[in-house]
Coordinates of C-alpha atoms in Angstrom, one line a residue:
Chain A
X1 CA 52.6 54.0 48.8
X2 CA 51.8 56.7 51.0
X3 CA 54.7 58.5 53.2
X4 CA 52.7 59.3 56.1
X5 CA 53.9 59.4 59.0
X6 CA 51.9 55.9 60.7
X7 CA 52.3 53.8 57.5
X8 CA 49.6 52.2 55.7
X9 CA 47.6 49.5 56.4
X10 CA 49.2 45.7 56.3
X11 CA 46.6 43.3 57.4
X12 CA 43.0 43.3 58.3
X13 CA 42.1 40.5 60.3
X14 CA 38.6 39.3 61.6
X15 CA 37.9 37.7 64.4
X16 CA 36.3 34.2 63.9
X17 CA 34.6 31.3 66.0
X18 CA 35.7 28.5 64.0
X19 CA 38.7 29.0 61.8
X20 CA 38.9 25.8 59.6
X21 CA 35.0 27.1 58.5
X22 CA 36.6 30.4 57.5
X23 CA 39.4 29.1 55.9
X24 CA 37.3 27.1 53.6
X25 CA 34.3 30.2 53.2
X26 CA 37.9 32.3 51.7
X27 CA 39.2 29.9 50.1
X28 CA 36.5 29.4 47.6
X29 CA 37.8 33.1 46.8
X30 CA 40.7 32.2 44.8
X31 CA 42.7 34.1 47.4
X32 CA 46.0 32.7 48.0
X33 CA 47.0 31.5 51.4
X34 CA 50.6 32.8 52.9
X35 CA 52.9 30.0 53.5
X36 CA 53.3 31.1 56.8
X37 CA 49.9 30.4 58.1
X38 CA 49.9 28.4 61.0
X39 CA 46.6 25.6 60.8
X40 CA 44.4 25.9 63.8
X41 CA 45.8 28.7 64.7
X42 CA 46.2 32.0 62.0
X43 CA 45.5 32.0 58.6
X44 CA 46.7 34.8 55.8
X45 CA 45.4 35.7 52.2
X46 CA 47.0 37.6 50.3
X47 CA 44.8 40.4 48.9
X48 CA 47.2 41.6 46.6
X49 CA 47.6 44.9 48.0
X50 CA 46.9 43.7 51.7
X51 CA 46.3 40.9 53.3
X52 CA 43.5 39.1 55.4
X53 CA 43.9 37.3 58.4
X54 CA 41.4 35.2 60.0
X55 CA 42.1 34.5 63.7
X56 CA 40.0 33.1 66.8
X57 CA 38.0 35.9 67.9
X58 CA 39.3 35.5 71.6
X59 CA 42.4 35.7 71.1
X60 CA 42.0 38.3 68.6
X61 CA 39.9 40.5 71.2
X62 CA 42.9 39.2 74.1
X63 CA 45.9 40.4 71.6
X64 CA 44.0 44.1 71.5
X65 CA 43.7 44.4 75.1
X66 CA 39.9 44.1 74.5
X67 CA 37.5 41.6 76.1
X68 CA 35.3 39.4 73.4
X69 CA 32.0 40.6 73.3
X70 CA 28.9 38.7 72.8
X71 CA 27.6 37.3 69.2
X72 CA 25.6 39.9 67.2
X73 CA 22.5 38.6 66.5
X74 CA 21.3 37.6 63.0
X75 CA 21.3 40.9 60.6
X76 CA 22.7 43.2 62.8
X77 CA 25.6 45.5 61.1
X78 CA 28.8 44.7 62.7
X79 CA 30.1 48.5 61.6
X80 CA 32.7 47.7 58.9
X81 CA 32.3 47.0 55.7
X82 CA 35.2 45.5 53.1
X83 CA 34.3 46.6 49.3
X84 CA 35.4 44.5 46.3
X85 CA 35.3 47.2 43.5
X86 CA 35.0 45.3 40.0
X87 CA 34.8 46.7 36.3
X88 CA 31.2 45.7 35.6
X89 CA 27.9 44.8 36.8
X90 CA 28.8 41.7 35.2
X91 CA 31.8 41.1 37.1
X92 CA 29.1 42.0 40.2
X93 CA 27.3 39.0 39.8
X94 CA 29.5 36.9 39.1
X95 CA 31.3 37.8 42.3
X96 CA 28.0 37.2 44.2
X97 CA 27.6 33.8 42.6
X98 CA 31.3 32.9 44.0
X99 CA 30.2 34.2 47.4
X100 CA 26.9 32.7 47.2
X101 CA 28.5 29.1 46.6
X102 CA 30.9 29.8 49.4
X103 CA 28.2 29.7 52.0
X104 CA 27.5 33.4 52.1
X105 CA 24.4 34.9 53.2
X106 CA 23.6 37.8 51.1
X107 CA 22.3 40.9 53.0
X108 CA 21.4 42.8 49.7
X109 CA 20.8 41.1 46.1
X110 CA 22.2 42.9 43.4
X111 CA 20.9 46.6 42.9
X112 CA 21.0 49.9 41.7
X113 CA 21.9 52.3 44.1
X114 CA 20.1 56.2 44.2
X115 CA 24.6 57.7 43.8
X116 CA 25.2 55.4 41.3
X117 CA 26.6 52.1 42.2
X118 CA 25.7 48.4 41.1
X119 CA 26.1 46.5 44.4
X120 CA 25.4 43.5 46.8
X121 CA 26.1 42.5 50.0
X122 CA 26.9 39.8 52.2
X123 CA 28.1 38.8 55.5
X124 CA 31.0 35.7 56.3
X125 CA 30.2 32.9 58.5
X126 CA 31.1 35.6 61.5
X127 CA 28.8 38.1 60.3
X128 CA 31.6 40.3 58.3
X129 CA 29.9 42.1 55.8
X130 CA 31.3 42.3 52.2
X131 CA 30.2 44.5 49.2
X132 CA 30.8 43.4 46.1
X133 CA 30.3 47.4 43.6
X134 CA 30.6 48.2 40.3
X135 CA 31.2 52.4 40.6
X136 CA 31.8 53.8 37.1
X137 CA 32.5 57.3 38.9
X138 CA 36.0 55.0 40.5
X139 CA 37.8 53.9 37.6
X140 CA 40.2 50.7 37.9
X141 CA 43.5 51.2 37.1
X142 CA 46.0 48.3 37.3
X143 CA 44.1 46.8 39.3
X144 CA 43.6 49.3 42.2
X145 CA 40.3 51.4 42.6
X146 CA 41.3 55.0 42.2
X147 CA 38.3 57.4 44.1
X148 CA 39.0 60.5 42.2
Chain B
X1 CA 47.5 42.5 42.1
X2 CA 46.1 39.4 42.7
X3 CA 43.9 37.6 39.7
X4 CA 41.5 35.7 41.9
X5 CA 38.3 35.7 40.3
X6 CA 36.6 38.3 42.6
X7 CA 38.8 40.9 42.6
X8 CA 40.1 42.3 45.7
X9 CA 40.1 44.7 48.6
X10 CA 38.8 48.1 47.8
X11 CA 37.9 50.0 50.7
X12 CA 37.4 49.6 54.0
X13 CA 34.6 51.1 55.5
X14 CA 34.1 52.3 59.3
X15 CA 30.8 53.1 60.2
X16 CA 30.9 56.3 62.6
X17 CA 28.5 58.1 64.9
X18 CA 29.8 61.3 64.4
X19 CA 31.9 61.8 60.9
X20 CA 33.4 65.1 61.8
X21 CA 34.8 64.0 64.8
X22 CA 36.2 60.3 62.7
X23 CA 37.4 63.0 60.1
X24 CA 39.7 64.8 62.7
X25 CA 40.8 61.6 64.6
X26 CA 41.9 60.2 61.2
X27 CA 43.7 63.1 59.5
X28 CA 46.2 63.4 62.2
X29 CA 47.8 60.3 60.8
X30 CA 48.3 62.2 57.4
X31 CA 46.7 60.1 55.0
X32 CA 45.6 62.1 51.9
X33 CA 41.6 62.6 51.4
X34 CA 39.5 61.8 48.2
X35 CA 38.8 65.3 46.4
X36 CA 35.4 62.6 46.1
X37 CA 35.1 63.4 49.9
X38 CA 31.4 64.8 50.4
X39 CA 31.4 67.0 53.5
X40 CA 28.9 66.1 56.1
X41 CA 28.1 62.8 54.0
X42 CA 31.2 60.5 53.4
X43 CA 34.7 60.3 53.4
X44 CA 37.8 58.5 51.9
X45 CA 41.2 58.5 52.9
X46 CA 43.6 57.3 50.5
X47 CA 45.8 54.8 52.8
X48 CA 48.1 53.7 49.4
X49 CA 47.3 50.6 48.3
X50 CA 43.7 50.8 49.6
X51 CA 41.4 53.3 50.9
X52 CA 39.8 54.0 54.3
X53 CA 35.7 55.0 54.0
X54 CA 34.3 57.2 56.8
X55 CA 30.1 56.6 56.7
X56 CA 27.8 56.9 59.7
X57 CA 27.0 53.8 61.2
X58 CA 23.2 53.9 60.5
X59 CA 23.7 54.8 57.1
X60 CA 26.2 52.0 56.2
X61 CA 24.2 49.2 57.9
X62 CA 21.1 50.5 55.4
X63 CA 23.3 50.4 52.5
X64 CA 24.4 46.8 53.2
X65 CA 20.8 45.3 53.9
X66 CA 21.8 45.3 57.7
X67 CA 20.0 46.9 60.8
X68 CA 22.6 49.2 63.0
X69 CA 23.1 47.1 66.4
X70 CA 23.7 48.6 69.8
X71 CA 26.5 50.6 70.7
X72 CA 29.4 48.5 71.7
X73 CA 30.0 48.7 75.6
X74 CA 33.9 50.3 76.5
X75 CA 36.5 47.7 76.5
X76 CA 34.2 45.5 74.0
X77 CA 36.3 43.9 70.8
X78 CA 34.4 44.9 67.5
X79 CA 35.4 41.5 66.2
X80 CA 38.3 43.0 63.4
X81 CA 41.5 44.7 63.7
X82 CA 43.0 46.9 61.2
X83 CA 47.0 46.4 61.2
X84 CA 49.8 48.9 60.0
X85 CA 53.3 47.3 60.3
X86 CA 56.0 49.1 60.7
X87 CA 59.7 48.8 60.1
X88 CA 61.2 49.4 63.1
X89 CA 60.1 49.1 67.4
X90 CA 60.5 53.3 67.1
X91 CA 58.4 53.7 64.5
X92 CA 55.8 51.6 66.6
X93 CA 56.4 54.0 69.4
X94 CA 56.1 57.1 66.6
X95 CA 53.0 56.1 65.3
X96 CA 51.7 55.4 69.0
X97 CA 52.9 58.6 69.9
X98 CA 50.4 60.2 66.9
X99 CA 47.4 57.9 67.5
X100 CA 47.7 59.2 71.1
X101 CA 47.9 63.2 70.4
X102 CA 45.1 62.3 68.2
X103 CA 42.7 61.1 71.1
X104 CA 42.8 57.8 70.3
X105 CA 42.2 55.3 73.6
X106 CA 45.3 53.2 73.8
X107 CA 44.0 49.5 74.5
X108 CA 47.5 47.8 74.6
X109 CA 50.4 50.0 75.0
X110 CA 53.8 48.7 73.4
X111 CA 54.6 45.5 74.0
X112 CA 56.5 42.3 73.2
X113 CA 54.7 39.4 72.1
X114 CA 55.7 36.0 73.2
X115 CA 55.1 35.3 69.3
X116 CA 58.4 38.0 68.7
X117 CA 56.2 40.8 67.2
X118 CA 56.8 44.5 68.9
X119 CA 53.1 45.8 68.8
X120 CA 50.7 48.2 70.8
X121 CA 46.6 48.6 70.1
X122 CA 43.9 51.5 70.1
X123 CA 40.5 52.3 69.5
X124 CA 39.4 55.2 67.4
X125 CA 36.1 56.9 68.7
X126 CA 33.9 54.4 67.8
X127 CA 35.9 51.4 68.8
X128 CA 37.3 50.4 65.7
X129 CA 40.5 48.6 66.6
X130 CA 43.8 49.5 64.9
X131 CA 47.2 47.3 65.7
X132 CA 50.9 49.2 65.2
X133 CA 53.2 46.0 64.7
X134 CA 56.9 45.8 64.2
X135 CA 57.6 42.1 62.9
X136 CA 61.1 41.8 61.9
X137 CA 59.4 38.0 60.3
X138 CA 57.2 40.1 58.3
X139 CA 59.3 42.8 55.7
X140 CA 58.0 45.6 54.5
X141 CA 59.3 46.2 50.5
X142 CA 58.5 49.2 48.4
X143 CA 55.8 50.2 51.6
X144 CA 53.9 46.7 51.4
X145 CA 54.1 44.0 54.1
X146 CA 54.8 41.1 53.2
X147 CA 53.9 37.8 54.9
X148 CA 55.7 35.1 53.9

């Protein structure tokens, strides 16, 4: 873990409009749920390393000091991305396939990027975009994606 | 690390209108950066168990098979929050204190939840939403939260 000074990071959590349909899109990600999730109210998964909370968007935006604002349209980048890393282009696919199942809508099949990385896309029921990359230039190492 | 069959959380991406100013904001909170780090193009802070990716917006919404959207108005919730739990209602106040000196725009300042969690909220200069949180439910061992 990191010493500096603010700590690491704990807990991303995305704002939803219908928890029980997020619950069940994550769910089909093997990711297990934290006993102290509260239904109809907060959900966590535990990533492993960190965890992901799902929570109504209102009261997310409220809990900031923010207002909600309004849906994004269809295909329009919501400005953060969360990256699965995985070993192989193999591993890629098969991630996409999960996703796919789950409801996902992919935002970019599988492909080779121009620096080097195998990747796809796709966005949650909310419009939270996920990439799903094989990078051989970031080597796994028990478990965690090391960026040299 | 978790097993689940698509892996888990790599790095979290920010799309940013300006990366040298995202570069300064975020290296006040003394996170190490990637020697990967490409000036002017992309970089990664390494936040310990995962890593934080600085992109320009336009760039990131390409990559993912999105179009960029509007800038978000002030005062608008970007629909995720990125939490760092602390261990203690001073370190809260501490890592406030940084964010602050850093320029970030405090949306919350600290306060009590009716839900017993010690907390405050900012923006970082292109809205991105991070939460400070001391939850005495939630401990923190060997520098990972853990949600019960």
């Amino acid at each position: 873990m990191t010493d500096a000074p603010v700590g690491s990071l704990s807990i991303i959590t995305l704002g939803v409009a219908d928890l029980d349909r997020s619950i069940a899109f994550y769910s089909a990600f093997g990711w297990p749920q934290a006993a102290s999730s509260v239904p109809g109210v907060i959900t966590w998964f535990d990533l492993g390393t960190v965890w992901l909370g799902l929570y109504p968007t209102t009261d997310l935006a409220a809990d900031s000091g923010l207002r909600p604002g309004a849906a994004r349209p269809p295909g329009e980048f919501s400005g953060v991305t969360l990256a699965i890393n995985l070993g192989s282009r193999d591993a890629v696919g098969a991630a996409l396939d999960t996703a796919r199942a789950a409801g996902a809508h992919v935002t970019l099949d599988v492909a080779d990027t121009d620096y080097g990385v195998y990747h796809a896309c796709f966005t949650d029921p909310d419009g939270h975009v996920w990439e799903l990359a094989y990078n051989p230039g970031f080597p796994i190492v028990d478990g965690r994606t090391v960026i040299p």
